[in-house]
Each structure stands twice: as structure tokens, then as C-alpha cells.
CSV table of N, CA and C in Angstrom, one decimal:
chain,number,residue,atom,x,y,z
A,91,THR,N,20.7,83.5,-45.0
A,91,THR,CA,19.6,83.2,-45.5
A,91,THR,C,19.3,81.8,-45.5
A,92,ARG,N,18.0,81.4,-45.2
A,92,ARG,CA,17.7,79.9,-45.2
A,92,ARG,C,17.8,79.2,-46.5
A,93,GLY,N,17.4,79.7,-47.4
A,93,GLY,CA,17.3,79.1,-48.8
A,93,GLY,C,16.0,78.5,-48.8
A,94,HIS,N,15.7,77.4,-49.6
A,94,HIS,CA,14.3,77.0,-50.0
A,94,HIS,C,13.9,76.2,-48.8
A,95,PHE,N,14.6,75.8,-47.9
A,95,PHE,CA,13.9,74.9,-46.8
A,95,PHE,C,14.2,75.5,-45.4
A,96,PRO,N,12.8,75.4,-44.6
A,96,PRO,CA,12.8,76.2,-43.5
A,96,PRO,C,13.7,75.6,-42.4
A,97,ASN,N,13.9,74.3,-42.6
A,97,ASN,CA,14.8,73.4,-41.8
A,97,ASN,C,15.3,72.4,-42.2
A,98,ASP,N,16.3,71.6,-41.5
A,98,ASP,CA,16.8,70.4,-41.9
A,98,ASP,C,15.9,69.3,-42.3
A,99,GLN,N,14.8,69.3,-41.4
A,99,GLN,CA,13.8,68.1,-41.5
A,99,GLN,C,13.1,68.3,-42.9
A,100,ALA,N,12.9,69.4,-43.2
A,100,ALA,CA,12.0,69.7,-44.6
A,100,ALA,C,12.8,69.3,-45.7
A,101,ALA,N,14.3,69.3,-45.6
A,101,ALA,CA,15.1,68.9,-46.9
A,101,ALA,C,15.2,67.4,-46.8
A,102,THR,N,15.2,66.7,-45.6
A,102,THR,CA,15.4,65.4,-45.3
A,102,THR,C,14.3,64.8,-45.9
A,103,LYS,N,13.0,65.3,-45.6
A,103,LYS,CA,11.8,64.7,-46.0
A,103,LYS,C,11.7,64.7,-47.6
A,104,LEU,N,12.2,66.0,-48.3
A,104,LEU,CA,12.2,66.0,-49.6
A,104,LEU,C,13.0,64.8,-50.2
A,105,LEU,N,14.2,64.7,-49.7
A,105,LEU,CA,15.0,63.7,-50.1
A,105,LEU,C,14.5,62.3,-50.0
A,106,TYR,N,13.8,61.8,-49.0
A,106,TYR,CA,13.3,60.6,-48.7
A,106,TYR,C,12.0,60.6,-49.7
A,107,LEU,N,11.1,61.2,-49.9
A,107,LEU,CA,10.1,61.2,-50.9
A,107,LEU,C,10.7,61.2,-52.4
A,108,ALA,N,11.9,61.7,-52.6
A,108,ALA,CA,12.4,61.4,-54.0
A,108,ALA,C,13.0,60.2,-54.2
A,109,ILE,N,13.7,59.6,-53.3
A,109,ILE,CA,14.1,58.2,-53.2
A,109,ILE,C,13.0,57.3,-53.3
A,110,LYS,N,12.0,57.6,-52.5
A,110,LYS,CA,10.9,56.6,-52.6
A,110,LYS,C,10.2,56.4,-53.9
A,111,ASN,N,10.1,57.5,-54.6
A,111,ASN,CA,9.5,57.7,-56.0
A,111,ASN,C,10.3,57.1,-57.0
A,112,LEU,N,11.8,57.1,-56.9
A,112,LEU,CA,12.6,56.5,-57.6
A,112,LEU,C,12.6,55.0,-57.4
A,113,ALA,N,12.5,54.6,-56.2
A,113,ALA,CA,12.7,53.2,-56.0
A,113,ALA,C,11.5,52.4,-56.5
A,114,GLU,N,10.4,53.0,-56.7
A,114,GLU,CA,9.1,52.4,-57.4
A,114,GLU,C,9.5,52.0,-58.8
A,115,LYS,N,10.5,52.5,-59.4
A,115,LYS,CA,10.8,52.4,-60.7
A,115,LYS,C,11.9,51.3,-61.0
A,116,TRP,N,12.8,51.1,-59.8
A,116,TRP,CA,13.8,50.2,-59.9
A,116,TRP,C,13.5,48.7,-60.2
A,117,LYS,N,14.2,48.3,-61.1
A,117,LYS,CA,13.9,46.7,-61.6
A,117,LYS,C,14.8,45.9,-60.4
A,118,ARG,N,15.7,46.4,-60.0
A,118,ARG,CA,16.5,45.5,-59.0
A,118,ARG,C,17.1,46.5,-57.8
A,119,PRO,N,17.5,46.0,-56.7
A,119,PRO,CA,18.0,46.9,-55.7
A,119,PRO,C,19.5,47.6,-56.2
A,120,PRO,N,19.8,48.8,-55.7
A,120,PRO,CA,21.3,49.4,-56.0
A,120,PRO,C,22.3,48.6,-55.5
A,121,LYS,N,23.6,48.5,-56.1
A,121,LYS,CA,24.5,47.8,-55.8
A,121,LYS,C,24.9,47.4,-54.5
A,122,ASP,N,24.9,48.4,-53.7
A,122,ASP,CA,25.4,48.5,-52.2
A,122,ASP,C,24.1,48.7,-51.3
A,123,TRP,N,23.0,48.4,-51.6
A,123,TRP,CA,21.8,48.6,-50.9
A,123,TRP,C,21.9,47.9,-49.6
A,124,THR,N,22.4,46.6,-49.5
A,124,THR,CA,22.2,46.0,-48.2
A,124,THR,C,23.2,46.9,-47.1
A,125,ALA,N,24.3,47.3,-47.6
A,125,ALA,CA,25.3,48.0,-46.5
A,125,ALA,C,24.5,49.5,-46.3
A,126,ALA,N,23.7,50.1,-47.0
A,126,ALA,CA,23.0,51.2,-46.7
A,126,ALA,C,21.8,51.0,-45.8
A,127,MET,N,21.2,49.8,-46.1
A,127,MET,CA,20.2,49.6,-45.2
A,127,MET,C,20.6,49.3,-43.6
A,128,ASN,N,21.7,48.5,-43.6
A,128,ASN,CA,22.3,48.4,-42.2
A,128,ASN,C,22.5,49.8,-41.6
A,129,GLN,N,23.2,50.7,-42.4
A,129,GLN,CA,23.3,51.9,-41.7
A,129,GLN,C,22.0,52.8,-41.3
A,130,PHE,N,21.0,52.6,-42.3
A,130,PHE,CA,19.6,53.2,-42.1
A,130,PHE,C,19.0,52.6,-40.8
A,131,ALA,N,19.3,51.1,-40.7
A,131,ALA,CA,18.7,50.5,-39.4
A,131,ALA,C,19.4,51.0,-38.2
A,132,ILE,N,20.6,51.4,-38.1
A,132,ILE,CA,21.3,52.0,-36.8
A,132,ILE,C,20.8,53.3,-36.7
A,133,LEU,N,20.6,54.1,-37.7
A,133,LEU,CA,20.1,55.4,-37.4
A,133,LEU,C,18.6,55.5,-37.3
A,134,PHE,N,17.8,54.9,-37.9
A,134,PHE,CA,16.4,54.9,-38.1
A,134,PHE,C,15.6,53.7,-37.5
A,135,ASP,N,16.2,53.1,-36.4
A,135,ASP,CA,15.7,51.8,-36.3
A,135,ASP,C,14.1,51.7,-35.9
A,136,GLU,N,13.4,52.5,-35.2
A,136,GLU,CA,12.2,52.4,-35.0
A,136,GLU,C,11.3,52.7,-36.2
A,137,ARG,N,11.8,53.6,-37.1
A,137,ARG,CA,10.8,53.9,-38.2
A,137,ARG,C,11.1,52.5,-39.4
A,138,ILE,N,12.3,51.9,-39.5
A,138,ILE,CA,12.2,50.6,-40.2
A,138,ILE,C,11.5,49.6,-39.8
A,139,ARG,N,11.6,49.6,-38.3
A,139,ARG,CA,10.7,48.3,-37.8
A,139,ARG,C,9.1,48.6,-38.1
A,140,ALA,N,8.6,49.9,-38.0
A,140,ALA,CA,7.4,50.1,-38.3
A,140,ALA,C,6.9,50.1,-39.9
A,141,VAL,N,7.8,49.9,-40.6
A,141,VAL,CA,7.6,49.8,-42.1
A,141,VAL,C,7.6,48.4,-42.5
A,142,GLN,N,8.6,47.7,-41.8
A,142,GLN,CA,8.6,46.2,-42.0
A,142,GLN,C,7.5,45.5,-41.5
A,143,ASN,N,6.8,45.8,-40.5
A,143,ASN,CA,5.5,45.0,-39.6
A,143,ASN,C,4.3,45.5,-40.4
């Protein structure tokens, strides 16, 4: 059975939106955010560039 998500992209979108909503409430960045952002930049280069511009 598939569970609650029809595909992997649906689950990824839900996680992204949950993190985005939480990030609005953060007073400061998470402890290892720089390392995480470096990894995201490698995996999602074109998306990060689009947001930064």
C-alpha cells in the first residue's frame, strides 16, 4: 500500500512546508545550519539560486 502520500514528491513537499512554517518562528538559525545549507546547495542548486535572487 502507498500510505498517505501518492509519491515521494508529495512527502518531500510536506516536509518542506513544515520546515518553512517552523523557520518563521525561529529566533536564530539552528546549530549546524551552515553545513545543512551547503548540502542543500549541492542537491538543489537551481532552487536555492532562485530564492536568493
